[in-house]
Coordinates of C-alpha atoms in Angstrom, one line a residue:
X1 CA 14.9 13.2 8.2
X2 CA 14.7 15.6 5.6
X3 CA 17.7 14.0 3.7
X4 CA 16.6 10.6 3.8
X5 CA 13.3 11.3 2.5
X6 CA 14.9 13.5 -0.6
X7 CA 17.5 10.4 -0.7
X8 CA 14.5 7.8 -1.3
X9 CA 12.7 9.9 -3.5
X10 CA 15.9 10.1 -6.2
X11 CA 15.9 6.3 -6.0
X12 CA 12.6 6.1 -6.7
X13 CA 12.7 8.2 -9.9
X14 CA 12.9 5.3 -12.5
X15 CA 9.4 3.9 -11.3
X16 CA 7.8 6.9 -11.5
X17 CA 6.2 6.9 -14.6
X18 CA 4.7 3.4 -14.0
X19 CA 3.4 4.5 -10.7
X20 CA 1.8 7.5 -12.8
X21 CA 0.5 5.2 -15.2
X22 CA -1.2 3.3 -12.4
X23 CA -2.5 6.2 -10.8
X24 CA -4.3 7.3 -14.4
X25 CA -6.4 4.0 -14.4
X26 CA -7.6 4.9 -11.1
X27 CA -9.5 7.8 -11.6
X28 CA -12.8 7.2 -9.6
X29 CA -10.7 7.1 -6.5
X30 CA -9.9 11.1 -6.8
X31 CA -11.8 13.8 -5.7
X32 CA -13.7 16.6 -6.7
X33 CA -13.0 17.8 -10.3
X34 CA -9.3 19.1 -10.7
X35 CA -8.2 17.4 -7.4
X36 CA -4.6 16.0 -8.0
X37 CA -4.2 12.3 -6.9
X38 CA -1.2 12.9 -5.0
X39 CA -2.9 15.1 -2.7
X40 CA -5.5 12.2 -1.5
X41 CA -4.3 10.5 1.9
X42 CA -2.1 7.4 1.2
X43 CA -3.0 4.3 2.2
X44 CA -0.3 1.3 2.0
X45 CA -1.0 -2.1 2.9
X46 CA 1.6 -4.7 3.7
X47 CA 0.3 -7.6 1.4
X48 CA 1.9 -10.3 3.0
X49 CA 1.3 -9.4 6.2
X50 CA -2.8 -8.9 6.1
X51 CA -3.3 -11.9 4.1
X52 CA -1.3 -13.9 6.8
X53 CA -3.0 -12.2 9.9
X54 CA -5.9 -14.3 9.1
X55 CA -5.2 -18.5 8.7
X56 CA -7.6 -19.2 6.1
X57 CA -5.8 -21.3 3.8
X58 CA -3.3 -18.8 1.8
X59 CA -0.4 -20.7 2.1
X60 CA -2.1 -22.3 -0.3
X61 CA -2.4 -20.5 -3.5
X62 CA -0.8 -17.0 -2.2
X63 CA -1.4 -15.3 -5.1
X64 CA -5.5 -16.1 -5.4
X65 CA -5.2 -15.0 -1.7
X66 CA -3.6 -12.1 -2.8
X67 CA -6.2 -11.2 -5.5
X68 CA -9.0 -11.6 -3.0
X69 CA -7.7 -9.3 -0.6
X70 CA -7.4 -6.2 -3.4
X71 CA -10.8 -6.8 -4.1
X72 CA -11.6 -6.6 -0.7
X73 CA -9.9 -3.5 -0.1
X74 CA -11.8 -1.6 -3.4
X75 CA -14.3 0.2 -0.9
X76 CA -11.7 1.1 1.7
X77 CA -10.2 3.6 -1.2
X78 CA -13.8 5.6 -1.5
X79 CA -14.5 5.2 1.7
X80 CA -10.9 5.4 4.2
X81 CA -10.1 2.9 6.8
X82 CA -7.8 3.4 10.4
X83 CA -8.5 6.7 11.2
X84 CA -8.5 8.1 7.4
X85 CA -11.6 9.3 5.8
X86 CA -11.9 8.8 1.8
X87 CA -11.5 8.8 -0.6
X88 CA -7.5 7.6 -0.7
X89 CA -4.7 6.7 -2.1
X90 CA -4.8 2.7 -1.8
X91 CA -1.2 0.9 -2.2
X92 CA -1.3 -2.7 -1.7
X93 CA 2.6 -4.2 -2.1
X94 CA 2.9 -7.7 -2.7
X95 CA 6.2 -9.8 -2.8
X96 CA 6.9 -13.6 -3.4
X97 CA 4.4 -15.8 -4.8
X98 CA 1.6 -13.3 -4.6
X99 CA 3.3 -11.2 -7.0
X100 CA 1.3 -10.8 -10.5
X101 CA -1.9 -9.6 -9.3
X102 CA -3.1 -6.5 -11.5
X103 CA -3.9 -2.8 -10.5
X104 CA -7.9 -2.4 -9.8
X105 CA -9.5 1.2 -9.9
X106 CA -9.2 2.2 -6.3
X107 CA -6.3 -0.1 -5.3
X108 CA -3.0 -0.2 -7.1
X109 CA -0.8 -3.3 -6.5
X110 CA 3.1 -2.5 -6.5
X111 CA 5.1 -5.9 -6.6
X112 CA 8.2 -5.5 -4.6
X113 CA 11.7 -7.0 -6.4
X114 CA 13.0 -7.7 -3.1
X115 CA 11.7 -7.1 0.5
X116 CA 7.9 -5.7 0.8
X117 CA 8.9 -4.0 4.0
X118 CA 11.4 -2.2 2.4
X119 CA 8.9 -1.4 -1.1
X120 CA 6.6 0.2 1.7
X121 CA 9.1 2.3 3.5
X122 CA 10.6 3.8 -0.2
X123 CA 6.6 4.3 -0.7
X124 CA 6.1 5.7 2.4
X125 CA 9.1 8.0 2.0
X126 CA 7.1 9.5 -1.6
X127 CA 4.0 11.1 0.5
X128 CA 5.4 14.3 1.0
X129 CA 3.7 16.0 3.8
X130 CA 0.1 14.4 3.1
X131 CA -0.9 11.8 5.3
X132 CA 0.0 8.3 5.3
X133 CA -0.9 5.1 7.2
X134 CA 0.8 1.7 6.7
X135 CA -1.4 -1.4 7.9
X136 CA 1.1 -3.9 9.0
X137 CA 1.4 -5.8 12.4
X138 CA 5.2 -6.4 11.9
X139 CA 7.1 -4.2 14.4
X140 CA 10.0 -3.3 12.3
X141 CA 8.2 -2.1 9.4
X142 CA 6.2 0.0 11.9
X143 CA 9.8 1.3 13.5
X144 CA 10.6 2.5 9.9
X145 CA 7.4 3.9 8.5
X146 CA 6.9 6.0 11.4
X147 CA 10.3 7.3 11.1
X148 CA 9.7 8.7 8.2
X149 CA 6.2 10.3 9.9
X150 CA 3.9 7.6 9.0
X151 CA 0.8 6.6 10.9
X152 CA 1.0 2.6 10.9
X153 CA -2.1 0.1 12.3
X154 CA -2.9 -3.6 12.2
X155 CA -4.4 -5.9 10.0
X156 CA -7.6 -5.7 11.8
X157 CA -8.1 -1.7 10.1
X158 CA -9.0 -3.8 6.9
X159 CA -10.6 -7.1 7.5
X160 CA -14.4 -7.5 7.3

């Protein structure tokens, strides 16, 4: 497990400075004074797959959808959701249509190229050995994720 993780994490290398970046705009999510980002919990949300748990319309415009789902999740960041306390690490990946939608303090938005499952599992692989918890409902993402020694939990963790 090891290996794959260290595997991912080379792969990863050429995005690192704009996750970085991202992570800089986003300082009211960290903690006390001198607490390094990439110690807070991670939270990574499946984009696709919250804004389609609940049939409101998205199909839509899936990009507004998208929009109005970061902006529901700003308070989840300070705050935790599924288990986690705050303040977090908030991910949300997007893919398709919804793609476009900017960063937020407390929620940074990483557009996936290809497939959002596999965005979130090469995310997933980055946490090191501080906690992470994917919300998805799709059962093969959660088969993956937890391989790698993710938490994962539905939808429901971050609807209000």
């Amino acid at each position: 497990m090891a290996a794959v993780r260290a595997a991912l994490r080379d792969t990863l290398t050429a995005s690192r400075s704009r996750q970085t970046e991202a992570v800089t705009t986003m300082t009211d999510t960290a903690g006390p004074a001198g607490t390094a980002h990439e110690a807070l919990p991670l939270l990574i949300i499946d984009g696709a797959n919250v804004v389609g748990s609940v049939p409101d319309g998205w199909w839509r415009d899936r990009r507004g959808a998208a929009e109005r789902l970061r902006d529901r999740l700003v308070p989840f960041a300070r705050t935790g959701a599924g288990g986690m306390t705050g303040p977090l690490e908030l991910v949300l990946v997007l893919e398709g249509a919804a793609r476009g939608v900017a960063s937020v303090p407390g929620v940074r938005v990483e557009e996936a190229s290809g497939s959002g499952d596999d965005r979130i599992v090469e995310i997933a692989a980055t946490a090191g050995e501080r906690p992470c918890l994917v919300v998805t409902a799709d059962r093969g993402l959660r088969r993956r994720v937890e391989e790698l020694g993710a938490r994962v939990t539905g939808p429901r963790a971050v609807q209000s």
